[in-house]
Amino acid sequence: MSDVSTGLNSVQVSNNQARKLEKCGLYTIKCQNIAMQFEETIAAISTPPGFGAIAVVRMSGPAACQILSKLFSPSGKKRESDWLRTHLATLGSFSNPETGQEVDQVLVTPFLAPHSYTSEDVVEISCHGSPLIASEVLALCLKHGARLAKPGEFTQRAFLSGKLDLTQAEAVLDLIQSKTKRQSRAALSVLSGDLGRRIRDVRKNLVDLLANVTAGIDFPEEVGDTPEPDIHFAVAGAIEVLTDLSDAARANKFLRDGLRLAIVGRPNVGKSSLLNQFLKIERAIVTDVPGTTRDSLEEFVDLDGLPVVVIDTAGLRQSDDAVELIGMERTKRAIEDSELVLFLIDLTAGWQKEDERVLETIGSRPFLLLKNKCDLHGKDLPSNGVADRPGKIGELLISAKTGEKVKHIHEMISDWAFQGRTRHEGDTSLNDRQAALCEAAIASLNLVTKTVQEGLPQDCLATDLKGAIDHLSEICGEMVSEEIIASVFANFCIGK
Ligand SMILES: Nc1nc2c(ncn2[C@@H]2O[C@H](COP(=O)(O)OP(=O)(O)OP(=O)(O)O)[C@@H](O)[C@H]2O)c(=O)[nH]1
Ligand SMILES: [Mg+2]
């Protein structure tokens, strides 16, 4: 028997099977996750720019402790062996050794290899939160042997040393960038390794299957074909898990990427009042003068965990006013750039010709029809051509002034965005890169099924099976090009 390591997984196969796997390319997987040593020590300010209580400068690499020793003296003149210990925070003075000038009183915490974020020696220097002090601390670290870290380089080292798989590294970025609780919980679930584990389980089953199929091809007498039910069982199981992940990714797209929502209608229907209701503050000017809003106004709102950018727009009507015309052009652009439109009409005025024109401008965008001012006019009104418009996702009677039924708008948006799927806090979800690979793996597995159904020889399915395995390897980063790694980490901030 031989232990075949394909990325993070180890699979027990016979020596013959191992040779076959090597031949069909599985052994040659470039294993990025085997512990890598970096010669350079990197450093960066990990806290955001600006003034705060504390700023943190972080160093990682073989010289991190040595550099720290030159610049830091603990209070009470302790010996190095007393304070340079992993996970021990020590207060002391951070100074320029050339001039003897103290820069700050700091707290240092070493995390010694391999018990650190990157698996290397890491030190965190917490100084007082002035940008000037943090820059001075960093400058001294750089002067004494560290180099400035690139965006995401600490996390990249954590990935390359095998501490995190690529899905977890991507989740670190999602967590940092999360704007709603739902987003942060979903990112935390991926960071825990849940997604990676599910993908690796599927992949391991497929690797086992490929090993059997390959052995059968090479040793038809001794091993023979893998029984069809076994292939069906393994492939159907993999497709089921991957399809579930892929469906959830589609449903959770707006949770990940956010949603742009344009409030659109003719003047005076209550668009700015509705924006203010969403924000719960008087953000936009509201008057009874038609044409009050001249320019689009964008604001972020957390709609029950969905990150939404709401855009209040200038009312659409016939006009000769140059400024108003520019405003209306921007309204059209806001509609084009949004995923969903809130189309407001005024119940007290009834359905107007101008509403008809607004509807034309909305075009094929999905929209929610909001009949406003129900506090003044409680009765519904026939909304002519809107009733069976294909883009309409629903309609509601609301009052943007009193806030009546505004909560229902949240629910309808949420239902539409999550495609009716019940969301659970902390649901794992694939990002665009992972979803594309997941779909490619499903497509390859569908070809495997077809090959079996058509009764073709088993060598025909090995290539597609390997294709599916390769796609799954790429999701977790077990087989991934440097270009992809660079593009994943380029979106990070410096210091993470
Ligand atoms: N009673 C009542 N009045 C409302 C309601 N919504 C808006 N209004 C009033 O209608 C007038 C116009 O409201 P806005 O929110 O400025 O309307 P708008 O669509 O932004 O108008 P423009 O910026 O001119 O396009 C104001 O006097 C609001 O107080 C509502 O639900 N009930
Ligand atoms: Mg307005």
PDB file of C-alpha atoms in Angstrom, residues 94-313:
ATOM      1  CA  PHE A  94      10.196  50.687  22.307  1.00  0.00           C
ATOM      2  CA  SER A  95      13.221  52.770  21.342  1.00  0.00           C
ATOM      3  CA  ASN A  96      15.564  53.622  18.524  1.00  0.00           C
ATOM      4  CA  PRO A  97      18.754  51.728  19.471  1.00  0.00           C
ATOM      5  CA  GLU A  98      20.984  54.170  17.555  1.00  0.00           C
ATOM      6  CA  THR A  99      19.816  57.300  19.354  1.00  0.00           C
ATOM      7  CA  GLY A 100      18.440  55.731  22.513  1.00  0.00           C
ATOM      8  CA  GLN A 101      15.297  57.817  21.942  1.00  0.00           C
ATOM      9  CA  GLU A 102      12.141  56.179  23.267  1.00  0.00           C
ATOM     10  CA  VAL A 103       9.319  56.009  20.707  1.00  0.00           C
ATOM     11  CA  ASP A 104       6.516  54.688  22.921  1.00  0.00           C
ATOM     12  CA  GLN A 105       5.508  52.474  25.826  1.00  0.00           C
ATOM     13  CA  VAL A 106       4.250  49.354  24.125  1.00  0.00           C
ATOM     14  CA  LEU A 107       2.869  45.908  24.806  1.00  0.00           C
ATOM     15  CA  VAL A 108       4.517  43.138  22.799  1.00  0.00           C
ATOM     16  CA  THR A 109       3.120  39.652  22.240  1.00  0.00           C
ATOM     17  CA  PRO A 110       5.253  37.013  20.501  1.00  0.00           C
ATOM     18  CA  PHE A 111       3.559  34.041  18.818  1.00  0.00           C
ATOM     19  CA  LEU A 112       6.367  31.607  18.221  1.00  0.00           C
ATOM     20  CA  ALA A 113       6.453  29.175  15.281  1.00  0.00           C
ATOM     21  CA  PRO A 114       4.489  27.083  14.582  1.00  0.00           C
ATOM     22  CA  HIS A 115       1.838  28.401  16.994  1.00  0.00           C
ATOM     23  CA  SER A 116       1.041  31.565  15.089  1.00  0.00           C
ATOM     24  CA  TYR A 117      -1.271  32.826  12.356  1.00  0.00           C
ATOM     25  CA  THR A 118       1.363  32.337   9.657  1.00  0.00           C
ATOM     26  CA  SER A 119       3.116  29.326  11.273  1.00  0.00           C
ATOM     27  CA  GLU A 120       6.254  31.497  11.486  1.00  0.00           C
ATOM     28  CA  ASP A 121       7.479  33.609  14.405  1.00  0.00           C
ATOM     29  CA  VAL A 122       5.022  36.494  14.659  1.00  0.00           C
ATOM     30  CA  VAL A 123       5.242  39.476  16.994  1.00  0.00           C
ATOM     31  CA  GLU A 124       2.504  41.991  17.638  1.00  0.00           C
ATOM     32  CA  ILE A 125       3.477  45.369  18.997  1.00  0.00           C
ATOM     33  CA  SER A 126       0.554  47.295  20.473  1.00  0.00           C
ATOM     34  CA  CYS A 127       1.455  50.968  20.719  1.00  0.00           C
ATOM     35  CA  HIS A 128      -0.561  54.094  21.471  1.00  0.00           C
ATOM     36  CA  GLY A 129      -2.942  54.746  18.599  1.00  0.00           C
ATOM     37  CA  SER A 130      -1.369  57.752  16.945  1.00  0.00           C
ATOM     38  CA  PRO A 131      -0.598  57.231  13.246  1.00  0.00           C
ATOM     39  CA  LEU A 132       2.732  58.940  13.836  1.00  0.00           C
ATOM     40  CA  ILE A 133       3.806  56.530  16.601  1.00  0.00           C
ATOM     41  CA  ALA A 134       2.645  53.481  14.630  1.00  0.00           C
ATOM     42  CA  SER A 135       4.633  54.676  11.590  1.00  0.00           C
ATOM     43  CA  GLU A 136       7.737  55.211  13.725  1.00  0.00           C
ATOM     44  CA  VAL A 137       7.456  51.715  15.221  1.00  0.00           C
ATOM     45  CA  LEU A 138       7.020  50.259  11.741  1.00  0.00           C
ATOM     46  CA  ALA A 139       9.894  52.315  10.306  1.00  0.00           C
ATOM     47  CA  LEU A 140      12.265  50.961  12.983  1.00  0.00           C
ATOM     48  CA  CYS A 141      11.172  47.371  12.262  1.00  0.00           C
ATOM     49  CA  LEU A 142      11.856  47.970   8.565  1.00  0.00           C
ATOM     50  CA  LYS A 143      15.207  49.608   9.273  1.00  0.00           C
ATOM     51  CA  HIS A 144      16.324  46.607  11.337  1.00  0.00           C
ATOM     52  CA  GLY A 145      15.629  43.919   8.790  1.00  0.00           C
ATOM     53  CA  ALA A 146      11.928  43.561   8.024  1.00  0.00           C
ATOM     54  CA  ARG A 147      10.344  44.557   4.737  1.00  0.00           C
ATOM     55  CA  LEU A 148       6.911  46.093   4.257  1.00  0.00           C
ATOM     56  CA  ALA A 149       4.249  43.400   3.836  1.00  0.00           C
ATOM     57  CA  LYS A 150       2.180  43.328   0.666  1.00  0.00           C
ATOM     58  CA  PRO A 151      -1.653  43.321   0.879  1.00  0.00           C
ATOM     59  CA  GLY A 152      -2.831  40.074   2.481  1.00  0.00           C
ATOM     60  CA  GLU A 153       0.704  38.713   2.792  1.00  0.00           C
ATOM     61  CA  PHE A 154       0.257  37.482   6.380  1.00  0.00           C
ATOM     62  CA  THR A 155      -2.807  35.488   5.312  1.00  0.00           C
ATOM     63  CA  GLN A 156      -1.031  34.351   2.140  1.00  0.00           C
ATOM     64  CA  ARG A 157       1.740  32.906   4.322  1.00  0.00           C
ATOM     65  CA  ALA A 158      -0.888  31.237   6.508  1.00  0.00           C
ATOM     66  CA  PHE A 159      -2.316  29.644   3.341  1.00  0.00           C
ATOM     67  CA  LEU A 160       1.045  28.616   1.894  1.00  0.00           C
ATOM     68  CA  SER A 161       2.102  27.066   5.192  1.00  0.00           C
ATOM     69  CA  GLY A 162      -1.081  24.976   5.287  1.00  0.00           C
ATOM     70  CA  LYS A 163      -2.664  26.783   8.264  1.00  0.00           C
ATOM     71  CA  LEU A 164      -5.660  27.806   6.154  1.00  0.00           C
ATOM     72  CA  ASP A 165      -7.051  26.462   2.907  1.00  0.00           C
ATOM     73  CA  LEU A 166      -7.962  28.936   0.169  1.00  0.00           C
ATOM     74  CA  THR A 167     -11.651  29.037   1.159  1.00  0.00           C
ATOM     75  CA  GLN A 168     -10.637  29.979   4.708  1.00  0.00           C
ATOM     76  CA  ALA A 169      -8.213  32.641   3.459  1.00  0.00           C
ATOM     77  CA  GLU A 170     -11.001  34.134   1.332  1.00  0.00           C
ATOM     78  CA  ALA A 171     -13.297  34.028   4.374  1.00  0.00           C
ATOM     79  CA  VAL A 172     -10.783  36.140   6.326  1.00  0.00           C
ATOM     80  CA  LEU A 173     -11.268  38.886   3.740  1.00  0.00           C
ATOM     81  CA  ASP A 174     -15.060  38.456   3.799  1.00  0.00           C
ATOM     82  CA  LEU A 175     -15.033  38.735   7.579  1.00  0.00           C
ATOM     83  CA  ILE A 176     -13.007  41.943   7.500  1.00  0.00           C
ATOM     84  CA  GLN A 177     -15.281  43.419   4.847  1.00  0.00           C
ATOM     85  CA  SER A 178     -18.580  42.244   6.343  1.00  0.00           C
ATOM     86  CA  LYS A 179     -21.116  44.989   6.910  1.00  0.00           C
ATOM     87  CA  THR A 180     -23.985  42.997   8.412  1.00  0.00           C
ATOM     88  CA  LYS A 181     -24.204  40.287  11.064  1.00  0.00           C
ATOM     89  CA  ARG A 182     -25.454  37.782   8.506  1.00  0.00           C
ATOM     90  CA  GLN A 183     -22.388  38.390   6.348  1.00  0.00           C
ATOM     91  CA  SER A 184     -19.977  38.008   9.244  1.00  0.00           C
ATOM     92  CA  ARG A 185     -21.667  34.782  10.433  1.00  0.00           C
ATOM     93  CA  ALA A 186     -21.520  33.286   6.935  1.00  0.00           C
ATOM     94  CA  ALA A 187     -17.815  34.216   6.656  1.00  0.00           C
ATOM     95  CA  LEU A 188     -17.100  32.748  10.108  1.00  0.00           C
ATOM     96  CA  SER A 189     -18.656  29.474   9.072  1.00  0.00           C
ATOM     97  CA  VAL A 190     -16.315  29.226   6.059  1.00  0.00           C
ATOM     98  CA  LEU A 191     -13.357  30.314   8.209  1.00  0.00           C
ATOM     99  CA  SER A 192     -14.076  27.419  10.574  1.00  0.00           C
ATOM    100  CA  GLY A 193     -13.179  25.147   7.645  1.00  0.00           C
ATOM    101  CA  ASP A 194     -16.709  23.845   7.129  1.00  0.00           C
ATOM    102  CA  LEU A 195     -16.818  24.554   3.394  1.00  0.00           C
ATOM    103  CA  GLY A 196     -13.301  23.200   2.827  1.00  0.00           C
ATOM    104  CA  ARG A 197     -14.177  20.003   4.687  1.00  0.00           C
ATOM    105  CA  ARG A 198     -17.309  19.429   2.578  1.00  0.00           C
ATOM    106  CA  ILE A 199     -15.411  19.958  -0.656  1.00  0.00           C
ATOM    107  CA  ARG A 200     -12.515  17.728   0.451  1.00  0.00           C
ATOM    108  CA  ASP A 201     -14.913  14.932   1.469  1.00  0.00           C
ATOM    109  CA  VAL A 202     -16.457  14.961  -2.022  1.00  0.00           C
ATOM    110  CA  ARG A 203     -13.044  15.118  -3.613  1.00  0.00           C
ATOM    111  CA  LYS A 204     -11.696  12.212  -1.557  1.00  0.00           C
ATOM    112  CA  ASN A 205     -14.599   9.989  -2.668  1.00  0.00           C
ATOM    113  CA  LEU A 206     -13.921  10.898  -6.291  1.00  0.00           C
ATOM    114  CA  VAL A 207     -10.176  10.251  -5.918  1.00  0.00           C
ATOM    115  CA  ASP A 208     -10.983   6.803  -4.479  1.00  0.00           C
ATOM    116  CA  LEU A 209     -13.307   6.144  -7.409  1.00  0.00           C
ATOM    117  CA  LEU A 210     -10.721   7.280  -9.940  1.00  0.00           C
ATOM    118  CA  ALA A 211      -8.111   5.036  -8.311  1.00  0.00           C
ATOM    119  CA  ASN A 212     -10.427   2.047  -8.689  1.00  0.00           C
ATOM    120  CA  VAL A 213     -11.395   2.871 -12.270  1.00  0.00           C
ATOM    121  CA  THR A 214      -7.751   3.385 -13.248  1.00  0.00           C
ATOM    122  CA  ALA A 215      -6.687   0.125 -11.627  1.00  0.00           C
ATOM    123  CA  GLY A 216      -9.461  -1.677 -13.537  1.00  0.00           C
ATOM    124  CA  ILE A 217      -8.344  -0.190 -16.838  1.00  0.00           C
ATOM    125  CA  ASP A 218      -4.758  -1.314 -16.303  1.00  0.00           C
ATOM    126  CA  PHE A 219      -5.446  -4.681 -14.778  1.00  0.00           C
ATOM    127  CA  PRO A 220      -8.593  -5.869 -16.511  1.00  0.00           C
ATOM    128  CA  GLU A 221      -7.903  -9.478 -15.563  1.00  0.00           C
ATOM    129  CA  GLU A 222      -7.082  -9.007 -11.876  1.00  0.00           C
ATOM    130  CA  VAL A 223      -9.212  -5.956 -11.005  1.00  0.00           C
ATOM    131  CA  GLY A 224     -11.707  -5.479 -13.827  1.00  0.00           C
ATOM    132  CA  ASP A 225     -14.278  -2.741 -14.332  1.00  0.00           C
ATOM    133  CA  THR A 226     -15.644  -0.857 -11.334  1.00  0.00           C
ATOM    134  CA  PRO A 227     -19.291  -1.945 -10.963  1.00  0.00           C
ATOM    135  CA  GLU A 228     -21.667   0.643 -12.476  1.00  0.00           C
ATOM    136  CA  PRO A 229     -23.775   1.021  -9.295  1.00  0.00           C
ATOM    137  CA  ASP A 230     -20.579   1.982  -7.396  1.00  0.00           C
ATOM    138  CA  ILE A 231     -19.790   4.685  -9.961  1.00  0.00           C
ATOM    139  CA  HIS A 232     -23.383   5.971  -9.904  1.00  0.00           C
ATOM    140  CA  PHE A 233     -23.443   6.014  -6.123  1.00  0.00           C
ATOM    141  CA  ALA A 234     -20.199   7.996  -5.807  1.00  0.00           C
ATOM    142  CA  VAL A 235     -20.941  10.399  -8.672  1.00  0.00           C
ATOM    143  CA  ALA A 236     -24.585  11.035  -7.719  1.00  0.00           C
ATOM    144  CA  GLY A 237     -23.557  11.687  -4.100  1.00  0.00           C
ATOM    145  CA  ALA A 238     -20.940  14.204  -5.237  1.00  0.00           C
ATOM    146  CA  ILE A 239     -23.379  15.946  -7.589  1.00  0.00           C
ATOM    147  CA  GLU A 240     -25.955  16.235  -4.806  1.00  0.00           C
ATOM    148  CA  VAL A 241     -23.569  17.945  -2.383  1.00  0.00           C
ATOM    149  CA  LEU A 242     -22.129  20.247  -5.066  1.00  0.00           C
ATOM    150  CA  THR A 243     -25.570  21.189  -6.452  1.00  0.00           C
ATOM    151  CA  ASP A 244     -26.726  22.110  -2.974  1.00  0.00           C
ATOM    152  CA  LEU A 245     -23.677  24.349  -2.506  1.00  0.00           C
ATOM    153  CA  SER A 246     -24.156  25.882  -5.940  1.00  0.00           C
ATOM    154  CA  ASP A 247     -27.883  26.625  -5.343  1.00  0.00           C
ATOM    155  CA  ALA A 248     -27.083  28.215  -1.997  1.00  0.00           C
ATOM    156  CA  ALA A 249     -24.397  30.333  -3.664  1.00  0.00           C
ATOM    157  CA  ARG A 250     -26.930  31.687  -6.172  1.00  0.00           C
ATOM    158  CA  ALA A 251     -29.436  32.392  -3.418  1.00  0.00           C
ATOM    159  CA  ASN A 252     -26.826  34.055  -1.210  1.00  0.00           C
ATOM    160  CA  LYS A 253     -25.246  36.172  -3.937  1.00  0.00           C
ATOM    161  CA  PHE A 254     -26.799  39.375  -2.607  1.00  0.00           C
ATOM    162  CA  LEU A 255     -25.801  38.492   0.927  1.00  0.00           C
ATOM    163  CA  ARG A 256     -22.208  38.334  -0.222  1.00  0.00           C
ATOM    164  CA  ASP A 257     -22.073  41.133  -2.778  1.00  0.00           C
ATOM    165  CA  GLY A 258     -24.830  43.445  -1.545  1.00  0.00           C
ATOM    166  CA  LEU A 259     -27.824  44.737  -3.448  1.00  0.00           C
ATOM    167  CA  ARG A 260     -28.425  48.078  -5.165  1.00  0.00           C
ATOM    168  CA  LEU A 261     -31.950  49.335  -4.792  1.00  0.00           C
ATOM    169  CA  ALA A 262     -33.211  52.391  -6.720  1.00  0.00           C
ATOM    170  CA  ILE A 263     -36.315  54.265  -5.483  1.00  0.00           C
ATOM    171  CA  VAL A 264     -38.001  55.561  -8.601  1.00  0.00           C
ATOM    172  CA  GLY A 265     -41.215  57.425  -9.483  1.00  0.00           C
ATOM    173  CA  ARG A 266     -42.580  60.702 -10.691  1.00  0.00           C
ATOM    174  CA  PRO A 267     -42.020  63.820  -8.507  1.00  0.00           C
ATOM    175  CA  ASN A 268     -43.716  64.107  -5.114  1.00  0.00           C
ATOM    176  CA  VAL A 269     -44.759  60.463  -4.766  1.00  0.00           C
ATOM    177  CA  GLY A 270     -42.671  60.089  -1.583  1.00  0.00           C
ATOM    178  CA  LYS A 271     -39.307  58.650  -2.703  1.00  0.00           C
ATOM    179  CA  SER A 272     -37.163  60.740  -0.357  1.00  0.00           C
ATOM    180  CA  SER A 273     -39.598  60.085   2.501  1.00  0.00           C
ATOM    181  CA  LEU A 274     -39.104  56.354   1.921  1.00  0.00           C
ATOM    182  CA  LEU A 275     -35.304  56.674   1.960  1.00  0.00           C
ATOM    183  CA  ASN A 276     -35.598  58.481   5.294  1.00  0.00           C
ATOM    184  CA  GLN A 277     -37.807  55.667   6.598  1.00  0.00           C
ATOM    185  CA  PHE A 278     -35.162  53.107   5.640  1.00  0.00           C
ATOM    186  CA  LEU A 279     -32.430  55.102   7.337  1.00  0.00           C
ATOM    187  CA  LYS A 280     -34.587  56.154  10.286  1.00  0.00           C
ATOM    188  CA  ILE A 281     -33.161  59.688   9.994  1.00  0.00           C
ATOM    189  CA  GLU A 282     -34.095  62.789   7.990  1.00  0.00           C
ATOM    190  CA  ARG A 283     -31.341  62.282   5.442  1.00  0.00           C
ATOM    191  CA  ALA A 284     -33.008  63.527   2.242  1.00  0.00           C
ATOM    192  CA  ILE A 285     -34.897  66.812   1.913  1.00  0.00           C
ATOM    193  CA  VAL A 286     -38.648  66.248   1.822  1.00  0.00           C
ATOM    194  CA  THR A 287     -41.021  69.014   0.706  1.00  0.00           C
ATOM    195  CA  ASP A 288     -44.349  69.155  -1.099  1.00  0.00           C
ATOM    196  CA  VAL A 289     -42.662  70.932  -4.007  1.00  0.00           C
ATOM    197  CA  PRO A 290     -42.445  68.514  -6.950  1.00  0.00           C
ATOM    198  CA  GLY A 291     -38.839  68.220  -8.130  1.00  0.00           C
ATOM    199  CA  THR A 292     -37.228  68.653  -4.679  1.00  0.00           C
ATOM    200  CA  THR A 293     -34.622  65.940  -5.250  1.00  0.00           C
ATOM    201  CA  ARG A 294     -32.341  67.022  -8.091  1.00  0.00           C
ATOM    202  CA  ASP A 295     -29.524  64.491  -7.784  1.00  0.00           C
ATOM    203  CA  SER A 296     -29.306  60.793  -6.880  1.00  0.00           C
ATOM    204  CA  LEU A 297     -28.460  60.148  -3.240  1.00  0.00           C
ATOM    205  CA  GLU A 298     -26.930  56.829  -2.122  1.00  0.00           C
ATOM    206  CA  GLU A 299     -26.964  55.425   1.394  1.00  0.00           C
ATOM    207  CA  PHE A 300     -26.079  52.051   2.941  1.00  0.00           C
ATOM    208  CA  VAL A 301     -28.703  50.194   4.968  1.00  0.00           C
ATOM    209  CA  ASP A 302     -28.649  46.839   6.705  1.00  0.00           C
ATOM    210  CA  LEU A 303     -31.990  45.302   5.662  1.00  0.00           C
ATOM    211  CA  ASP A 304     -32.335  42.369   8.066  1.00  0.00           C
ATOM    212  CA  GLY A 305     -28.780  41.284   7.369  1.00  0.00           C
ATOM    213  CA  LEU A 306     -28.814  42.082   3.656  1.00  0.00           C
ATOM    214  CA  PRO A 307     -26.283  44.799   2.773  1.00  0.00           C
ATOM    215  CA  VAL A 308     -28.242  47.237   0.618  1.00  0.00           C
ATOM    216  CA  VAL A 309     -27.301  50.488  -1.087  1.00  0.00           C
ATOM    217  CA  VAL A 310     -30.528  52.495  -1.408  1.00  0.00           C
ATOM    218  CA  ILE A 311     -30.597  55.225  -4.043  1.00  0.00           C
ATOM    219  CA  ASP A 312     -33.093  58.081  -3.813  1.00  0.00           C
ATOM    220  CA  THR A 313     -33.530  59.547  -7.281  1.00  0.00           C
TER     221      THR A 313
END
